[in-house]
mmCIF file of C-alpha atoms in Angstrom:
data_model
loop_
_atom_site.group_PDB
_atom_site.id
_atom_site.type_symbol
_atom_site.label_atom_id
_atom_site.label_comp_id
_atom_site.label_asym_id
_atom_site.label_seq_id
_atom_site.Cartn_x
_atom_site.Cartn_y
_atom_site.Cartn_z
ATOM 1 C CA MET A 1 -38.710 -0.223 21.395
ATOM 2 C CA LYS A 2 -37.077 2.922 20.065
ATOM 3 C CA PRO A 3 -34.343 2.235 17.493
ATOM 4 C CA LYS A 4 -30.696 2.638 18.488
ATOM 5 C CA ILE A 5 -29.385 5.825 16.968
ATOM 6 C CA THR A 6 -25.996 7.297 16.174
ATOM 7 C CA ILE A 7 -24.622 10.789 15.687
ATOM 8 C CA LYS A 8 -24.883 10.243 11.938
ATOM 9 C CA ILE A 9 -28.608 9.411 12.175
ATOM 10 C CA ILE A 10 -29.281 12.453 14.379
ATOM 11 C CA ALA A 11 -27.448 14.676 11.888
ATOM 12 C CA LYS A 12 -29.419 13.281 8.950
ATOM 13 C CA GLU A 13 -32.787 13.610 10.663
ATOM 14 C CA LEU A 14 -32.165 17.177 11.806
ATOM 15 C CA GLY A 15 -30.409 18.331 8.632
ATOM 16 C CA VAL A 16 -27.101 19.271 10.247
ATOM 17 C CA SER A 17 -23.543 17.938 10.064
ATOM 18 C CA THR A 18 -22.200 15.186 12.313
ATOM 19 C CA SER A 19 -19.657 17.632 13.753
ATOM 20 C CA THR A 20 -22.516 19.997 14.704
ATOM 21 C CA VAL A 21 -24.293 17.160 16.545
ATOM 22 C CA SER A 22 -21.105 16.130 18.307
ATOM 23 C CA LYS A 23 -20.351 19.680 19.411
ATOM 24 C CA ALA A 24 -23.935 20.303 20.509
ATOM 25 C CA LEU A 25 -23.898 17.184 22.698
ATOM 26 C CA ARG A 26 -20.642 18.453 24.244
ATOM 27 C CA ASP A 27 -22.326 21.852 24.821
ATOM 28 C CA SER A 28 -19.802 23.637 22.597
ATOM 29 C CA HIS A 29 -19.978 27.434 22.494
ATOM 30 C CA GLU A 30 -19.691 27.240 18.681
ATOM 31 C CA ILE A 31 -23.278 25.965 18.391
ATOM 32 C CA SER A 32 -26.299 28.214 18.989
ATOM 33 C CA GLN A 33 -28.432 27.478 22.043
ATOM 34 C CA GLU A 34 -31.476 26.830 19.858
ATOM 35 C CA THR A 35 -29.617 24.197 17.824
ATOM 36 C CA LYS A 36 -28.150 22.602 20.964
ATOM 37 C CA ASP A 37 -31.587 22.359 22.567
ATOM 38 C CA ARG A 38 -33.084 20.787 19.436
ATOM 39 C CA ILE A 39 -30.281 18.216 19.102
ATOM 40 C CA LYS A 40 -30.246 17.330 22.802
ATOM 41 C CA ALA A 41 -34.032 16.904 22.866
ATOM 42 C CA TYR A 42 -33.888 14.535 19.904
ATOM 43 C CA ALA A 43 -30.977 12.589 21.434
ATOM 44 C CA ASN A 44 -32.742 12.288 24.778
ATOM 45 C CA TYR A 45 -35.994 11.137 23.197
ATOM 46 C CA TYR A 46 -34.196 8.262 21.460
ATOM 47 C CA ASN A 47 -31.981 7.509 24.481
ATOM 48 C CA TYR A 48 -28.778 8.286 22.589
ATOM 49 C CA ARG A 49 -25.658 7.075 24.365
ATOM 50 C CA PRO A 50 -22.097 7.740 23.152
ATOM 51 C CA ASN A 51 -20.018 4.843 21.875
ATOM 52 C CA ASN A 52 -18.247 3.849 25.089
ATOM 53 C CA LEU A 53 -15.748 1.641 23.278
ATOM 54 C CA ALA A 54 -14.776 4.541 21.030
ATOM 55 C CA LEU A 55 -14.461 6.825 24.040
ATOM 56 C CA GLN A 56 -12.318 4.282 25.823
ATOM 57 C CA LEU A 57 -10.016 3.886 22.835
ATOM 58 C CA ARG A 58 -9.664 7.652 22.474
ATOM 59 C CA ASN A 59 -8.677 7.979 26.133
ATOM 60 C CA GLN A 60 -5.894 5.385 25.835
ATOM 61 C CA LYS A 61 -3.004 7.252 24.231
ATOM 62 C CA THR A 62 -0.550 5.065 22.309
ATOM 63 C CA LYS A 63 1.662 7.922 21.008
ATOM 64 C CA VAL A 64 1.447 6.236 17.599
ATOM 65 C CA ILE A 65 0.095 7.734 14.353
ATOM 66 C CA GLY A 66 -1.322 5.390 11.725
ATOM 67 C CA ILE A 67 -0.637 6.182 8.056
ATOM 68 C CA VAL A 68 -2.630 4.472 5.297
ATOM 69 C CA LEU A 69 -1.263 4.940 1.775
ATOM 70 C CA PRO A 70 -2.499 3.604 -1.574
ATOM 71 C CA LYS A 71 0.858 2.305 -2.851
ATOM 72 C CA ILE A 72 4.104 0.889 -1.529
ATOM 73 C CA VAL A 73 6.370 2.262 -4.276
ATOM 74 C CA HIS A 74 5.705 5.919 -5.022
ATOM 75 C CA HIS A 75 8.205 8.750 -4.645
ATOM 76 C CA PHE A 76 5.549 11.261 -3.607
ATOM 77 C CA PHE A 77 4.227 9.095 -0.780
ATOM 78 C CA SER A 78 7.741 8.365 0.472
ATOM 79 C CA THR A 79 8.403 12.105 0.815
ATOM 80 C CA VAL A 80 5.088 12.553 2.647
ATOM 81 C CA ILE A 81 6.087 9.804 5.112
ATOM 82 C CA SER A 82 9.400 11.593 5.741
ATOM 83 C CA GLY A 83 7.584 14.838 6.553
ATOM 84 C CA ILE A 84 5.127 13.090 8.876
ATOM 85 C CA GLU A 85 7.883 11.198 10.676
ATOM 86 C CA LYS A 86 9.943 14.350 11.247
ATOM 87 C CA VAL A 87 7.086 16.193 12.983
ATOM 88 C CA ALA A 88 5.850 13.064 14.804
ATOM 89 C CA ASN A 89 9.265 12.379 16.306
ATOM 90 C CA GLU A 90 9.695 16.019 17.350
ATOM 91 C CA ARG A 91 6.393 15.825 19.208
ATOM 92 C CA GLY A 92 7.023 12.439 20.816
ATOM 93 C CA TYR A 93 5.073 10.161 18.468
ATOM 94 C CA ASN A 94 5.964 7.118 16.403
ATOM 95 C CA ILE A 95 4.385 6.194 13.070
ATOM 96 C CA MET A 96 2.891 2.969 11.725
ATOM 97 C CA VAL A 97 2.682 2.808 7.909
ATOM 98 C CA CYS A 98 0.197 0.534 6.093
ATOM 99 C CA PHE A 99 -0.894 0.210 2.466
ATOM 100 C CA SER A 100 -4.307 -0.292 0.880
ATOM 101 C CA ASN A 101 -2.883 -1.277 -2.521
ATOM 102 C CA GLU A 102 -5.688 0.861 -4.034
ATOM 103 C CA ASN A 103 -8.190 -1.738 -2.733
ATOM 104 C CA GLN A 104 -11.365 -0.714 -0.917
ATOM 105 C CA GLU A 105 -11.691 -3.802 1.295
ATOM 106 C CA LYS A 106 -8.005 -3.686 2.201
ATOM 107 C CA GLU A 107 -8.371 -0.035 3.172
ATOM 108 C CA ILE A 108 -11.405 -0.765 5.371
ATOM 109 C CA GLU A 109 -9.700 -3.738 7.016
ATOM 110 C CA THR A 110 -6.501 -1.778 7.668
ATOM 111 C CA ILE A 111 -8.338 1.182 9.185
ATOM 112 C CA ASN A 112 -10.420 -1.130 11.402
ATOM 113 C CA VAL A 113 -7.269 -2.827 12.721
ATOM 114 C CA LEU A 114 -5.429 0.440 13.351
ATOM 115 C CA THR A 115 -8.360 2.087 15.148
ATOM 116 C CA ASN A 116 -8.881 -0.879 17.471
ATOM 117 C CA GLY A 117 -6.564 0.736 20.022
ATOM 118 C CA SER A 118 -3.325 0.649 18.014
ATOM 119 C CA VAL A 119 -3.074 4.347 17.118
ATOM 120 C CA ASP A 120 -4.181 7.756 18.407
ATOM 121 C CA GLY A 121 -5.117 9.065 14.978
ATOM 122 C CA LEU A 122 -4.870 8.470 11.239
ATOM 123 C CA ILE A 123 -3.389 10.153 8.178
ATOM 124 C CA VAL A 124 -4.908 8.680 5.010
ATOM 125 C CA SER A 125 -4.784 9.064 1.228
ATOM 126 C CA ILE A 126 -7.911 7.376 -0.119
ATOM 127 C CA ALA A 127 -7.641 4.310 -2.391
ATOM 128 C CA LYS A 128 -8.762 4.654 -6.012
ATOM 129 C CA GLU A 129 -11.285 1.822 -5.676
ATOM 130 C CA THR A 130 -12.889 3.518 -2.664
ATOM 131 C CA LEU A 131 -13.259 6.752 -4.630
ATOM 132 C CA ARG A 132 -14.603 4.938 -7.678
ATOM 133 C CA ASN A 133 -17.251 3.119 -5.636
ATOM 134 C CA LYS A 134 -17.967 6.151 -3.440
ATOM 135 C CA ALA A 135 -17.726 3.700 -0.535
ATOM 136 C CA LEU A 136 -16.905 6.144 2.254
ATOM 137 C CA ASP A 137 -18.897 4.773 5.200
ATOM 138 C CA HIS A 138 -15.753 3.684 7.056
ATOM 139 C CA PHE A 139 -14.573 7.315 7.039
ATOM 140 C CA TYR A 140 -17.966 8.582 8.186
ATOM 141 C CA ARG A 141 -17.798 6.136 11.118
ATOM 142 C CA LEU A 142 -14.394 7.495 12.114
ATOM 143 C CA ILE A 143 -15.778 11.034 12.176
ATOM 144 C CA GLU A 144 -18.874 9.889 14.084
ATOM 145 C CA ASN A 145 -16.686 8.229 16.719
ATOM 146 C CA GLU A 146 -14.424 11.303 16.846
ATOM 147 C CA MET A 147 -11.294 9.459 15.795
ATOM 148 C CA PRO A 148 -8.739 12.141 14.833
ATOM 149 C CA ILE A 149 -8.068 11.863 11.091
ATOM 150 C CA VAL A 150 -6.349 13.915 8.406
ATOM 151 C CA LEU A 151 -6.837 13.186 4.715
ATOM 152 C CA PHE A 152 -4.171 14.242 2.232
ATOM 153 C CA ASP A 153 -3.739 14.319 -1.548
ATOM 154 C CA ARG A 154 -6.768 12.146 -2.392
ATOM 155 C CA VAL A 155 -9.659 13.449 -0.329
ATOM 156 C CA HIS A 156 -13.449 13.693 -0.525
ATOM 157 C CA ASP A 157 -15.492 16.800 0.296
ATOM 158 C CA SER A 158 -18.182 14.841 2.153
ATOM 159 C CA ILE A 159 -15.731 13.670 4.839
ATOM 160 C CA GLU A 160 -15.682 16.346 7.547
ATOM 161 C CA CYS A 161 -12.095 16.309 8.756
ATOM 162 C CA ASP A 162 -8.819 18.182 8.362
ATOM 163 C CA LYS A 163 -7.231 17.883 4.917
ATOM 164 C CA VAL A 164 -3.920 18.724 3.248
ATOM 165 C CA ILE A 165 -3.969 18.968 -0.521
ATOM 166 C CA VAL A 166 -1.897 20.223 -3.420
ATOM 167 C CA ASP A 167 -3.392 23.041 -5.477
ATOM 168 C CA ASP A 168 -3.958 20.529 -8.265
ATOM 169 C CA VAL A 169 -6.050 22.884 -10.400
ATOM 170 C CA GLY A 170 -3.309 25.488 -10.169
ATOM 171 C CA ALA A 171 -0.656 22.880 -10.924
ATOM 172 C CA GLY A 172 -2.452 21.676 -14.042
ATOM 173 C CA TYR A 173 -2.864 25.281 -15.120
ATOM 174 C CA LYS A 174 0.840 26.112 -14.599
ATOM 175 C CA ALA A 175 2.024 23.099 -16.573
ATOM 176 C CA THR A 176 -0.340 23.691 -19.488
ATOM 177 C CA LYS A 177 0.241 27.449 -19.574
ATOM 178 C CA TYR A 178 3.985 26.838 -19.772
ATOM 179 C CA LEU A 179 3.409 24.618 -22.798
ATOM 180 C CA THR A 180 1.243 27.244 -24.500
ATOM 181 C CA ASP A 181 3.829 29.926 -23.667
ATOM 182 C CA ILE A 182 6.511 28.001 -25.577
ATOM 183 C CA GLY A 183 4.217 27.772 -28.591
ATOM 184 C CA CYS A 184 2.475 24.412 -28.156
ATOM 185 C CA ARG A 185 -1.125 24.218 -29.367
ATOM 186 C CA LYS A 186 -1.899 20.515 -29.736
ATOM 187 C CA ILE A 187 -1.444 19.480 -26.110
ATOM 188 C CA GLY A 188 -2.489 16.004 -25.006
ATOM 189 C CA ILE A 189 -3.210 15.128 -21.390
ATOM 190 C CA VAL A 190 -2.704 11.717 -19.802
ATOM 191 C CA THR A 191 -4.730 11.648 -16.608
ATOM 192 C CA THR A 192 -6.627 9.391 -14.210
ATOM 193 C CA PRO A 193 -10.270 8.279 -14.335
ATOM 194 C CA GLU A 194 -12.628 11.084 -13.297
ATOM 195 C CA HIS A 195 -13.412 9.566 -9.880
ATOM 196 C CA VAL A 196 -9.802 10.217 -8.785
ATOM 197 C CA THR A 197 -10.029 13.789 -7.559
ATOM 198 C CA VAL A 198 -6.394 14.773 -8.080
ATOM 199 C CA GLY A 199 -6.463 13.822 -11.762
ATOM 200 C CA LEU A 200 -9.788 15.569 -12.287
ATOM 201 C CA ASP A 201 -8.485 18.763 -10.681
ATOM 202 C CA ARG A 202 -5.310 18.707 -12.786
ATOM 203 C CA TYR A 203 -7.460 18.271 -15.876
ATOM 204 C CA GLN A 204 -9.520 21.322 -14.876
ATOM 205 C CA GLY A 205 -6.332 23.391 -14.711
ATOM 206 C CA TYR A 206 -5.318 22.066 -18.141
ATOM 207 C CA GLU A 207 -8.705 22.991 -19.593
ATOM 208 C CA ARG A 208 -8.610 26.473 -18.082
ATOM 209 C CA ALA A 209 -5.156 27.229 -19.517
ATOM 210 C CA LEU A 210 -6.224 26.121 -23.000
ATOM 211 C CA LYS A 211 -9.398 28.194 -22.948
ATOM 212 C CA GLU A 212 -7.469 31.293 -21.858
ATOM 213 C CA GLN A 213 -5.379 30.930 -25.010
ATOM 214 C CA GLY A 214 -8.412 30.382 -27.185
ATOM 215 C CA ILE A 215 -7.519 26.720 -27.787
ATOM 216 C CA SER A 216 -10.456 24.322 -28.040
ATOM 217 C CA VAL A 217 -10.381 21.209 -25.873
ATOM 218 C CA ASN A 218 -10.018 18.197 -28.171
ATOM 219 C CA LYS A 219 -11.448 15.048 -26.543
ATOM 220 C CA ASP A 220 -9.196 12.915 -28.742
ATOM 221 C CA LEU A 221 -6.215 14.403 -26.877
ATOM 222 C CA ILE A 222 -7.499 13.252 -23.459
ATOM 223 C CA ILE A 223 -6.487 9.825 -22.117
ATOM 224 C CA ASN A 224 -8.040 8.644 -18.838
ATOM 225 C CA VAL A 225 -5.790 5.778 -17.821
ATOM 226 C CA ASP A 226 -7.293 2.683 -16.215
ATOM 227 C CA GLU A 227 -4.349 1.173 -14.338
ATOM 228 C CA GLU A 228 -5.982 -2.246 -14.294
ATOM 229 C CA GLN A 229 -5.384 -2.294 -18.056
ATOM 230 C CA ASP A 230 -2.155 -1.946 -20.069
ATOM 231 C CA ILE A 231 -0.947 1.623 -19.419
ATOM 232 C CA TYR A 232 1.421 1.620 -22.406
ATOM 233 C CA GLU A 233 -1.290 0.636 -24.895
ATOM 234 C CA GLN A 234 -3.708 3.258 -23.556
ATOM 235 C CA ILE A 235 -1.196 6.097 -23.827
ATOM 236 C CA LYS A 236 -0.084 4.893 -27.258
ATOM 237 C CA VAL A 237 -3.569 5.736 -28.600
ATOM 238 C CA LEU A 238 -2.812 9.413 -27.960
ATOM 239 C CA PHE A 239 -0.084 9.297 -30.593
ATOM 240 C CA ASN A 240 -2.643 8.566 -33.301
ATOM 241 C CA GLN A 241 -3.331 12.321 -33.119
ATOM 242 C CA GLU A 242 -1.128 15.222 -34.160
ATOM 243 C CA LEU A 243 0.685 16.411 -31.023
ATOM 244 C CA ASP A 244 3.268 18.974 -30.050
ATOM 245 C CA ALA A 245 3.088 18.422 -26.268
ATOM 246 C CA VAL A 246 1.916 16.022 -23.549
ATOM 247 C CA PHE A 247 1.002 16.859 -19.969
ATOM 248 C CA ALA A 248 0.966 13.716 -17.802
ATOM 249 C CA VAL A 249 -0.440 13.751 -14.257
ATOM 250 C CA ASN A 250 2.290 11.488 -12.858
ATOM 251 C CA GLU A 251 5.852 10.600 -13.778
ATOM 252 C CA ILE A 252 5.050 7.030 -14.856
ATOM 253 C CA TYR A 253 2.652 8.353 -17.489
ATOM 254 C CA ALA A 254 5.204 10.974 -18.570
ATOM 255 C CA ALA A 255 8.013 8.415 -18.904
ATOM 256 C CA THR A 256 5.696 6.102 -20.865
ATOM 257 C CA ALA A 257 4.776 8.947 -23.247
ATOM 258 C CA ILE A 258 8.469 9.654 -23.839
ATOM 259 C CA LYS A 259 9.148 5.969 -24.534
ATOM 260 C CA ILE A 260 6.369 5.865 -27.142
ATOM 261 C CA ALA A 261 7.555 9.148 -28.704
ATOM 262 C CA LYS A 262 11.062 7.734 -29.100
ATOM 263 C CA GLU A 263 9.691 4.601 -30.754
ATOM 264 C CA LYS A 264 7.907 6.872 -33.228
ATOM 265 C CA LYS A 265 11.215 8.676 -33.935
ATOM 266 C CA LEU A 266 9.999 11.941 -32.433
ATOM 267 C CA ASP A 267 12.664 14.307 -31.150
ATOM 268 C CA ILE A 268 12.119 15.494 -27.589
ATOM 269 C CA PRO A 269 11.708 18.403 -26.994
ATOM 270 C CA ASN A 270 11.887 19.738 -30.578
ATOM 271 C CA ASP A 271 9.018 17.630 -31.929
ATOM 272 C CA LEU A 272 7.258 17.011 -28.620
ATOM 273 C CA SER A 273 7.481 18.642 -25.201
ATOM 274 C CA VAL A 274 6.521 16.536 -22.167
ATOM 275 C CA ILE A 275 5.681 17.666 -18.638
ATOM 276 C CA GLY A 276 5.055 15.182 -15.826
ATOM 277 C CA PHE A 277 3.993 15.338 -12.181
ATOM 278 C CA THR A 278 5.956 14.413 -9.019
ATOM 279 C CA ASP A 279 9.670 15.094 -8.939
ATOM 280 C CA GLY A 280 10.932 11.571 -8.307
ATOM 281 C CA LEU A 281 13.902 9.531 -9.461
ATOM 282 C CA ILE A 282 12.145 8.589 -12.713
ATOM 283 C CA SER A 283 11.832 12.255 -13.685
ATOM 284 C CA LYS A 284 15.394 13.042 -12.673
ATOM 285 C CA TYR A 285 17.148 10.113 -14.372
ATOM 286 C CA SER A 286 15.007 9.546 -17.464
ATOM 287 C CA SER A 287 16.600 10.295 -20.793
ATOM 288 C CA PRO A 288 15.761 13.016 -21.490
ATOM 289 C CA SER A 289 15.136 14.143 -17.917
ATOM 290 C CA ILE A 290 11.517 15.149 -17.397
ATOM 291 C CA THR A 291 10.192 18.635 -16.740
ATOM 292 C CA THR A 292 7.821 18.136 -13.843
ATOM 293 C CA VAL A 293 5.389 19.671 -11.367
ATOM 294 C CA VAL A 294 6.913 19.520 -7.880
ATOM 295 C CA GLN A 295 4.282 18.606 -5.251
ATOM 296 C CA HIS A 296 6.270 19.276 -2.063
ATOM 297 C CA GLY A 297 5.230 16.013 -0.402
ATOM 298 C CA TYR A 298 7.562 16.595 2.554
ATOM 299 C CA THR A 299 5.739 19.834 3.404
ATOM 300 C CA MET A 300 2.380 18.071 3.019
ATOM 301 C CA GLY A 301 3.521 15.412 5.469
ATOM 302 C CA GLU A 302 4.651 18.019 7.996
ATOM 303 C CA GLN A 303 1.349 19.896 7.760
ATOM 304 C CA ALA A 304 -0.718 16.695 8.054
ATOM 305 C CA ALA A 305 1.186 15.579 11.156
ATOM 306 C CA GLU A 306 0.836 18.983 12.849
ATOM 307 C CA LEU A 307 -2.922 19.053 12.212
ATOM 308 C CA LEU A 308 -3.401 15.503 13.476
ATOM 309 C CA ILE A 309 -1.330 15.827 16.645
ATOM 310 C CA ASP A 310 -3.082 19.092 17.530
ATOM 311 C CA ARG A 311 -6.386 17.204 17.280
ATOM 312 C CA ILE A 312 -5.086 14.276 19.322
ATOM 313 C CA GLU A 313 -3.818 16.531 22.075
ATOM 314 C CA ASN A 314 -7.015 18.621 22.053
ATOM 315 C CA LYS A 315 -5.023 21.810 21.644
ATOM 316 C CA ASP A 316 -7.499 23.102 19.079
ATOM 317 C CA ASN A 317 -10.260 20.528 19.192
ATOM 318 C CA ALA A 318 -13.156 22.986 19.024
ATOM 319 C CA ARG A 319 -12.167 24.419 15.624
ATOM 320 C CA PHE A 320 -13.938 23.453 12.463
ATOM 321 C CA PRO A 321 -12.089 21.117 10.075
ATOM 322 C CA GLN A 322 -9.629 23.017 7.934
ATOM 323 C CA THR A 323 -8.018 22.391 4.574
ATOM 324 C CA LYS A 324 -4.416 23.410 3.975
ATOM 325 C CA VAL A 325 -3.501 23.918 0.322
ATOM 326 C CA ILE A 326 0.126 23.493 -0.764
ATOM 327 C CA SER A 327 1.279 25.341 -3.879
ATOM 328 C CA SER A 328 3.378 23.579 -6.513
ATOM 329 C CA ASN A 329 6.045 24.753 -8.928
ATOM 330 C CA LEU A 330 7.569 23.621 -12.224
ATOM 331 C CA LYS A 331 11.053 22.150 -12.374
ATOM 332 C CA LEU A 332 12.319 22.603 -15.923
ATOM 333 C CA ARG A 333 14.430 19.847 -17.466
ATOM 334 C CA GLU A 334 15.265 18.425 -20.886
ATOM 335 C CA SER A 335 11.839 17.161 -21.950
ATOM 336 C CA SER A 336 10.416 20.613 -22.715
ATOM 337 C CA LYS A 337 11.557 23.558 -24.767
ATOM 338 C CA SER A 338 12.863 26.508 -22.816
#
């Protein structure tokens, strides 16, 4: 008996993407006739049949968008939700918000529940544990079954879908360049583990800005925070080095750095300038208030919702997945020299 095959298996065997296979089987004009013939011949030989359950679910419109976020309390994600909800309501959709709590199994379970006929499409920011384990099969299955999905903020290049991201490399560069422009040379960075793409990209911007100024990257000034451990104690290690500035990739890390600096009797910003990320209430009401990179989460939410609903309504279903990049800007406050 010939084995049961899927779009993913066909793509792997023929060395093409899953979206190419899907389009070829739908006789899309985007795919060359030679490629379509090759894919169809392979599919016919192995008696490929589309996933009827998936097709049925896609044809039953709920007018609901599912949103899966890593955390319940996070200013950035709350602004993204607001942007999504605004566009969804304007276009006649409701939203259903769920949380993975940064847990891989919780993310998989939540996505399985939502895609069992509860929603027409998904907007997702990937959990840290999923990224760390590179456990992305549940996303590949969504693409294979043609479930409309948009990834935002935390994404992965191997998942062929629409994405909305911040220019994190550019943001890291802007923050670090500002610090070098005001005369800082010993600039520490408090970032995420390397498997979290946003932190890695912000680090790359930091590194680029230092190199442009002829400043060597000092590994002792780099803290990759493991949030399963004590954040305060990890950041405190940075202060064993001589510092004149800290760039933190979120506002919790920035506020923690300021707390430690105060305990060490450092004057902010005269002894130490601090720049954070995400313009939330912590940044605004800390003492001193925190200079921060503004991510424009509301705009990200709007863009993600527009992309998803266009996919759901098949207004532009033949186009290749696209990535929209949102620029950031610095909001200057008391924690950095002017």
